[in-house]
PDB file of C-alpha atoms in Angstrom:
ATOM      1  CA  MET A   1       0.000   0.000   0.000  1.00  0.00           C
ATOM      2  CA  GLU A   2       1.198   3.421  -0.819  1.00  0.00           C
ATOM      3  CA  HIS A   3      -0.686   4.871   2.168  1.00  0.00           C
ATOM      4  CA  ALA A   4      -2.017   3.056   5.219  1.00  0.00           C
ATOM      5  CA  THR A   5      -3.925   3.510   8.416  1.00  0.00           C
ATOM      6  CA  SER A   6      -3.743   4.894  11.895  1.00  0.00           C
ATOM      7  CA  VAL A   7      -5.478   3.217  14.834  1.00  0.00           C
ATOM      8  CA  PRO A   8      -9.099   2.467  13.791  1.00  0.00           C
ATOM      9  CA  THR A   9     -12.093   4.098  15.373  1.00  0.00           C
ATOM     10  CA  GLY A  10     -14.909   2.108  16.955  1.00  0.00           C
ATOM     11  CA  ASN A  11     -15.592   0.124  20.116  1.00  0.00           C
ATOM     12  CA  TYR A  12     -12.455  -1.029  21.897  1.00  0.00           C
ATOM     13  CA  PRO A  13     -11.893  -3.544  24.684  1.00  0.00           C
ATOM     14  CA  ALA A  14     -11.864  -2.187  28.214  1.00  0.00           C
ATOM     15  CA  PRO A  15      -8.445  -1.040  29.487  1.00  0.00           C
ATOM     16  CA  GLY A  16      -6.291  -3.985  30.418  1.00  0.00           C
ATOM     17  CA  LEU A  17      -8.197  -6.408  28.183  1.00  0.00           C
ATOM     18  CA  VAL A  18      -6.603  -7.477  24.918  1.00  0.00           C
ATOM     19  CA  GLU A  19      -8.630  -9.299  22.297  1.00  0.00           C
ATOM     20  CA  PRO A  20      -6.816 -12.141  20.525  1.00  0.00           C
ATOM     21  CA  PHE A  21      -6.021 -11.757  16.855  1.00  0.00           C
ATOM     22  CA  PRO A  22      -8.399 -13.555  14.481  1.00  0.00           C
ATOM     23  CA  ASP A  23      -7.026 -16.760  12.988  1.00  0.00           C
ATOM     24  CA  LEU A  24      -5.019 -16.088   9.850  1.00  0.00           C
ATOM     25  CA  THR A  25      -5.578 -17.993   6.625  1.00  0.00           C
ATOM     26  CA  PRO A  26      -2.601 -20.224   5.742  1.00  0.00           C
ATOM     27  CA  PRO A  27      -0.997 -18.903   2.525  1.00  0.00           C
ATOM     28  CA  SER A  28      -1.092 -22.346   0.875  1.00  0.00           C
ATOM     29  CA  SER A  29      -4.889 -22.515   1.166  1.00  0.00           C
ATOM     30  CA  THR A  30      -5.552 -19.703  -1.283  1.00  0.00           C
ATOM     31  CA  PRO A  31      -5.790 -20.071  -5.067  1.00  0.00           C
ATOM     32  CA  GLY A  32      -4.527 -17.152  -7.080  1.00  0.00           C
ATOM     33  CA  ILE A  33      -3.013 -15.699 -10.201  1.00  0.00           C
ATOM     34  CA  ARG A  34       0.527 -14.729 -11.109  1.00  0.00           C
ATOM     35  CA  VAL A  35       1.253 -11.073 -10.475  1.00  0.00           C
ATOM     36  CA  GLY A  36       4.192  -8.790 -11.061  1.00  0.00           C
ATOM     37  CA  VAL A  37       5.532  -5.598  -9.533  1.00  0.00           C
ATOM     38  CA  LEU A  38       6.220  -2.859 -12.066  1.00  0.00           C
ATOM     39  CA  ARG A  39       8.364   0.183 -11.403  1.00  0.00           C
ATOM     40  CA  GLU A  40       7.835   3.023 -13.830  1.00  0.00           C
ATOM     41  CA  SER A  41       8.950   6.639 -13.399  1.00  0.00           C
ATOM     42  CA  GLY A  42       9.635   5.966  -9.726  1.00  0.00           C
ATOM     43  CA  LYS A  43       6.156   4.545  -9.056  1.00  0.00           C
ATOM     44  CA  TYR A  44       5.476   0.925  -8.117  1.00  0.00           C
ATOM     45  CA  SER A  45       2.286  -0.866  -9.117  1.00  0.00           C
ATOM     46  CA  LEU A  46       0.963  -4.414  -8.928  1.00  0.00           C
ATOM     47  CA  ILE A  47       0.174  -5.951 -12.310  1.00  0.00           C
ATOM     48  CA  ALA A  48      -1.860  -9.035 -13.213  1.00  0.00           C
ATOM     49  CA  CYS A  49       0.311 -11.376 -15.292  1.00  0.00           C
ATOM     50  CA  GLU A  50      -2.741 -13.397 -16.321  1.00  0.00           C
ATOM     51  CA  SER A  51      -6.423 -12.635 -16.637  1.00  0.00           C
ATOM     52  CA  ALA A  52      -8.995 -13.174 -13.883  1.00  0.00           C
ATOM     53  CA  ARG A  53     -12.784 -13.121 -13.896  1.00  0.00           C
ATOM     54  CA  ALA A  54     -14.901 -11.024 -11.553  1.00  0.00           C
ATOM     55  CA  GLY A  55     -15.285 -12.829  -8.233  1.00  0.00           C
ATOM     56  CA  ALA A  56     -12.001 -14.719  -8.555  1.00  0.00           C
ATOM     57  CA  GLN A  57      -9.663 -14.907  -5.577  1.00  0.00           C
ATOM     58  CA  LEU A  58      -6.462 -13.240  -6.741  1.00  0.00           C
ATOM     59  CA  PHE A  59      -4.051 -13.761  -3.843  1.00  0.00           C
ATOM     60  CA  LEU A  60      -3.680 -13.570  -0.084  1.00  0.00           C
ATOM     61  CA  VAL A  61      -2.510 -10.639   2.010  1.00  0.00           C
ATOM     62  CA  ASP A  62      -0.070 -12.306   4.384  1.00  0.00           C
ATOM     63  CA  GLY A  63       2.134 -10.386   6.790  1.00  0.00           C
ATOM     64  CA  GLU A  64       2.987  -9.625  10.392  1.00  0.00           C
ATOM     65  CA  PRO A  65      -0.155  -9.151  12.541  1.00  0.00           C
ATOM     66  CA  THR A  66      -0.076  -5.980  14.622  1.00  0.00           C
ATOM     67  CA  ARG A  67      -2.413  -3.632  16.435  1.00  0.00           C
ATOM     68  CA  GLU A  68      -0.322  -0.676  15.360  1.00  0.00           C
ATOM     69  CA  ALA A  69      -0.863   0.529  11.802  1.00  0.00           C
ATOM     70  CA  SER A  70       1.960   1.777   9.620  1.00  0.00           C
ATOM     71  CA  ARG A  71       2.354   3.478   6.261  1.00  0.00           C
ATOM     72  CA  TYR A  72       2.211   0.138   4.426  1.00  0.00           C
ATOM     73  CA  SER A  73      -0.041  -2.021   6.593  1.00  0.00           C
ATOM     74  CA  VAL A  74      -3.498  -3.231   5.561  1.00  0.00           C
ATOM     75  CA  GLN A  75      -6.346  -3.364   8.069  1.00  0.00           C
ATOM     76  CA  VAL A  76      -7.954  -6.827   7.982  1.00  0.00           C
ATOM     77  CA  ALA A  77      -9.995  -6.747  11.214  1.00  0.00           C
ATOM     78  CA  THR A  78     -11.225  -4.182  13.722  1.00  0.00           C
ATOM     79  CA  HIS A  79      -8.127  -4.488  15.890  1.00  0.00           C
ATOM     80  CA  MET A  80      -5.665  -6.065  13.467  1.00  0.00           C
ATOM     81  CA  HIS A  81      -3.465  -4.875  10.649  1.00  0.00           C
ATOM     82  CA  LEU A  82      -1.036  -6.884   8.548  1.00  0.00           C
ATOM     83  CA  ASP A  83       2.358  -5.303   8.029  1.00  0.00           C
ATOM     84  CA  ILE A  84       5.737  -6.115   6.555  1.00  0.00           C
ATOM     85  CA  SER A  85       8.220  -7.612   9.003  1.00  0.00           C
ATOM     86  CA  ASP A  86      11.110  -5.446  10.124  1.00  0.00           C
ATOM     87  CA  GLY A  87      14.282  -5.957   8.157  1.00  0.00           C
ATOM     88  CA  ILE A  88      12.677  -7.517   5.092  1.00  0.00           C
ATOM     89  CA  GLY A  89      14.647  -6.810   1.920  1.00  0.00           C
ATOM     90  CA  LEU A  90      13.310  -5.752  -1.460  1.00  0.00           C
ATOM     91  CA  GLU A  91      13.753  -9.178  -3.051  1.00  0.00           C
ATOM     92  CA  GLU A  92      11.797 -10.910  -0.292  1.00  0.00           C
ATOM     93  CA  MET A  93       9.166  -8.165  -0.398  1.00  0.00           C
ATOM     94  CA  LEU A  94       8.691  -8.695  -4.138  1.00  0.00           C
ATOM     95  CA  ASP A  95       8.396 -12.437  -3.598  1.00  0.00           C
ATOM     96  CA  SER A  96       6.097 -12.660  -0.580  1.00  0.00           C
ATOM     97  CA  CYS A  97       4.727  -9.186   0.222  1.00  0.00           C
ATOM     98  CA  TYR A  98       3.853  -7.982  -3.270  1.00  0.00           C
ATOM     99  CA  TRP A  99       0.425  -6.925  -1.961  1.00  0.00           C
ATOM    100  CA  ARG A 100       2.199  -3.912  -0.451  1.00  0.00           C
ATOM    101  CA  PHE A 101       2.436  -2.466  -3.983  1.00  0.00           C
ATOM    102  CA  MET A 102      -1.328  -2.303  -4.598  1.00  0.00           C
ATOM    103  CA  ASN A 103      -2.301   1.279  -5.282  1.00  0.00           C
ATOM    104  CA  HIS A 104      -5.525   3.116  -4.528  1.00  0.00           C
ATOM    105  CA  SER A 105      -8.260   3.813  -7.060  1.00  0.00           C
ATOM    106  CA  CYS A 106     -11.698   5.329  -6.527  1.00  0.00           C
ATOM    107  CA  GLU A 107     -12.924   2.868  -9.216  1.00  0.00           C
ATOM    108  CA  PRO A 108     -11.036  -0.259  -8.114  1.00  0.00           C
ATOM    109  CA  ASN A 109     -11.004  -3.656  -9.770  1.00  0.00           C
ATOM    110  CA  ALA A 110     -10.396  -5.586  -6.534  1.00  0.00           C
ATOM    111  CA  ARG A 111     -11.501  -5.620  -2.917  1.00  0.00           C
ATOM    112  CA  ILE A 112     -10.111  -7.176   0.262  1.00  0.00           C
ATOM    113  CA  GLU A 113     -12.239  -9.521   2.372  1.00  0.00           C
ATOM    114  CA  ASP A 114     -10.379 -10.660   5.501  1.00  0.00           C
ATOM    115  CA  GLN A 115      -7.058 -11.617   3.856  1.00  0.00           C
ATOM    116  CA  GLN A 116      -8.423 -12.460   0.428  1.00  0.00           C
ATOM    117  CA  VAL A 117      -7.964 -10.088  -2.502  1.00  0.00           C
ATOM    118  CA  ILE A 118     -10.958 -10.637  -4.784  1.00  0.00           C
ATOM    119  CA  ALA A 119     -11.598  -9.297  -8.290  1.00  0.00           C
ATOM    120  CA  ILE A 120     -14.717  -7.149  -8.559  1.00  0.00           C
ATOM    121  CA  THR A 121     -14.424  -6.828 -12.326  1.00  0.00           C
ATOM    122  CA  ASP A 122     -12.787  -8.909 -15.020  1.00  0.00           C
ATOM    123  CA  ILE A 123      -9.068  -8.107 -14.962  1.00  0.00           C
ATOM    124  CA  GLY A 124      -6.990  -8.611 -18.079  1.00  0.00           C
ATOM    125  CA  ALA A 125      -3.348  -9.621 -18.166  1.00  0.00           C
ATOM    126  CA  GLY A 126      -1.167  -6.522 -17.987  1.00  0.00           C
ATOM    127  CA  LYS A 127      -3.709  -4.504 -16.004  1.00  0.00           C
ATOM    128  CA  GLU A 128      -2.960  -2.878 -12.675  1.00  0.00           C
ATOM    129  CA  ILE A 129      -4.678  -4.385  -9.614  1.00  0.00           C
ATOM    130  CA  THR A 130      -6.116  -1.641  -7.399  1.00  0.00           C
ATOM    131  CA  PHE A 131      -8.416  -1.338  -4.404  1.00  0.00           C
ATOM    132  CA  HIS A 132     -10.101   1.568  -2.643  1.00  0.00           C
ATOM    133  CA  TYR A 133      -8.213   2.287   0.566  1.00  0.00           C
ATOM    134  CA  ASN A 134     -11.383   3.475   2.302  1.00  0.00           C
ATOM    135  CA  THR A 135     -12.855  -0.037   1.972  1.00  0.00           C
ATOM    136  CA  THR A 136     -10.374  -1.499   4.478  1.00  0.00           C
ATOM    137  CA  GLU A 137      -8.942   1.401   6.478  1.00  0.00           C
ATOM    138  CA  SER A 138     -10.885   3.085   9.268  1.00  0.00           C
ATOM    139  CA  ASN A 139      -8.480   6.018   9.355  1.00  0.00           C
ATOM    140  CA  MET A 140      -5.498   6.768   7.149  1.00  0.00           C
ATOM    141  CA  ALA A 141      -2.231   7.505   8.892  1.00  0.00           C
ATOM    142  CA  GLU A 142      -1.301   9.696   5.933  1.00  0.00           C
ATOM    143  CA  PRO A 143      -4.404  11.094   4.206  1.00  0.00           C
ATOM    144  CA  PHE A 144      -3.781  12.190   0.634  1.00  0.00           C
ATOM    145  CA  ASP A 145      -5.344  13.906  -2.352  1.00  0.00           C
ATOM    146  CA  CYS A 146      -6.404  11.328  -4.923  1.00  0.00           C
ATOM    147  CA  ARG A 147      -5.738  12.012  -8.593  1.00  0.00           C
ATOM    148  CA  CYS A 148      -7.047   8.761 -10.065  1.00  0.00           C
ATOM    149  CA  GLY A 149      -9.123  10.626 -12.653  1.00  0.00           C
ATOM    150  CA  SER A 150     -12.332   8.694 -11.977  1.00  0.00           C
ATOM    151  CA  GLU A 151     -15.703  10.422 -12.335  1.00  0.00           C
ATOM    152  CA  ASN A 152     -16.360   9.132  -8.810  1.00  0.00           C
ATOM    153  CA  CYS A 153     -13.051  10.334  -7.394  1.00  0.00           C
ATOM    154  CA  ALA A 154     -13.458  11.108  -3.688  1.00  0.00           C
ATOM    155  CA  GLY A 155     -10.719  13.728  -3.937  1.00  0.00           C
ATOM    156  CA  TYR A 156      -9.372  13.271  -0.412  1.00  0.00           C
ATOM    157  CA  ILE A 157      -8.675   9.824   1.015  1.00  0.00           C
ATOM    158  CA  ALA A 158      -8.596   9.770   4.812  1.00  0.00           C
ATOM    159  CA  GLY A 159     -10.263   6.455   5.704  1.00  0.00           C
ATOM    160  CA  PHE A 160     -13.831   5.171   5.891  1.00  0.00           C
ATOM    161  CA  SER A 161     -14.605   7.098   9.080  1.00  0.00           C
ATOM    162  CA  ALA A 162     -13.956  10.368   7.225  1.00  0.00           C
ATOM    163  CA  ALA A 163     -15.956   9.497   4.098  1.00  0.00           C
ATOM    164  CA  THR A 164     -19.203  11.296   3.329  1.00  0.00           C
ATOM    165  CA  ALA A 165     -22.521   9.471   3.732  1.00  0.00           C
ATOM    166  CA  GLY A 166     -22.881   9.249  -0.033  1.00  0.00           C
ATOM    167  CA  GLU A 167     -19.389   7.855  -0.477  1.00  0.00           C
ATOM    168  CA  ARG A 168     -19.930   5.294   2.296  1.00  0.00           C
ATOM    169  CA  GLU A 169     -23.048   4.049   0.543  1.00  0.00           C
ATOM    170  CA  ARG A 170     -21.208   3.810  -2.786  1.00  0.00           C
ATOM    171  CA  LEU A 171     -18.404   1.818  -1.162  1.00  0.00           C
ATOM    172  CA  ARG A 172     -20.724  -0.512   0.767  1.00  0.00           C
ATOM    173  CA  PRO A 173     -20.585  -3.455  -1.718  1.00  0.00           C
ATOM    174  CA  TRP A 174     -16.766  -3.450  -1.501  1.00  0.00           C
ATOM    175  CA  LEU A 175     -16.354  -2.957   2.254  1.00  0.00           C
ATOM    176  CA  ALA A 176     -14.243  -5.300   4.325  1.00  0.00           C
ATOM    177  CA  ARG A 177     -16.203  -7.149   6.998  1.00  0.00           C
ATOM    178  CA  HIS A 178     -14.887  -5.063   9.894  1.00  0.00           C
ATOM    179  CA  LEU A 179     -16.316  -1.854   8.376  1.00  0.00           C
ATOM    180  CA  LEU A 180     -19.802  -3.252   7.801  1.00  0.00           C
ATOM    181  CA  PRO A 181     -22.607  -2.658  10.312  1.00  0.00           C
ATOM    182  CA  ALA A 182     -22.957  -5.557  12.740  1.00  0.00           C
ATOM    183  CA  ASP A 183     -26.250  -6.681  11.180  1.00  0.00           C
ATOM    184  CA  ALA A 184     -25.071  -6.453   7.573  1.00  0.00           C
ATOM    185  CA  ALA A 185     -24.263  -9.446   5.413  1.00  0.00           C
ATOM    186  CA  PRO A 186     -20.773  -9.717   3.891  1.00  0.00           C
ATOM    187  CA  PRO A 187     -20.492  -8.235   0.390  1.00  0.00           C
ATOM    188  CA  GLY A 188     -21.095 -10.605  -2.486  1.00  0.00           C
ATOM    189  CA  ASP A 189     -19.702 -10.820  -5.977  1.00  0.00           C
ATOM    190  CA  VAL A 190     -19.701  -7.242  -7.244  1.00  0.00           C
ATOM    191  CA  ARG A 191     -19.249  -6.448 -10.924  1.00  0.00           C
ATOM    192  CA  GLY A 192     -19.238  -2.689 -10.770  1.00  0.00           C
ATOM    193  CA  PRO A 193     -17.342  -0.461 -13.204  1.00  0.00           C
ATOM    194  CA  ALA A 194     -13.670   0.122 -12.602  1.00  0.00           C
ATOM    195  CA  THR A 195     -10.736   1.781 -14.224  1.00  0.00           C
ATOM    196  CA  SER A 196      -7.460  -0.047 -14.582  1.00  0.00           C
ATOM    197  CA  VAL A 197      -4.098   1.301 -15.627  1.00  0.00           C
ATOM    198  CA  ALA A 198      -2.608  -0.648 -18.503  1.00  0.00           C
ATOM    199  CA  ALA A 199       1.075  -1.329 -18.023  1.00  0.00           C
ATOM    200  CA  GLY A 200       3.834  -3.114 -19.822  1.00  0.00           C
ATOM    201  CA  ALA A 201       5.339  -6.449 -18.869  1.00  0.00           C
ATOM    202  CA  ALA A 202       6.101  -6.718 -15.178  1.00  0.00           C
ATOM    203  CA  THR A 203       9.761  -6.361 -14.304  1.00  0.00           C
ATOM    204  CA  GLU A 204       9.567  -8.522 -11.190  1.00  0.00           C
ATOM    205  CA  VAL A 205       7.265 -11.547 -11.085  1.00  0.00           C
ATOM    206  CA  ALA A 206       5.836 -12.897  -7.880  1.00  0.00           C
ATOM    207  CA  GLY A 207       3.026 -15.200  -7.022  1.00  0.00           C
ATOM    208  CA  PRO A 208       1.435 -17.305  -4.346  1.00  0.00           C
TER     209      PRO A 208
END
């Protein structure tokens, strides 16, 4: 992730009580596609090396569980973020933490449910894989001005808690489970419109 979260808002355990982390999905249990990390003009992006249909599981977000968010962590539960381990080198990051290079789009082609990255539109080989940061992050540690160019561009990305009522409703089908109301069903297979950035062949190939 290019930008990540601060501590999420919501109901917290009483002082002195620490909730256990949810069970993590073993990496080997997840089907997926081959992806590549592309660096172009100083910007990294995650590229699909093969096509995927809407609803397909693309890969797993697997990292170090923590209650403290960082610039590159992804929030996967109310009190849990997944981050990159300290001291990890670029080669290992490209091989096992390539999810860190997913960029934001206000018209994404993927969403994150628990640890699963799921296509919400058909994704062609050579297309960038993006998700909307406000669909997983309660609060961004580093809010930013979005310039994705979408007609639905939110303009300022600061986390779901800072989104307008209209934007929250638009994002609802893509929301991670921990951002849904307690009585809401998990999102289903969504085939909404999305914009993808076409890119050349990936320079570094990684996969599950």
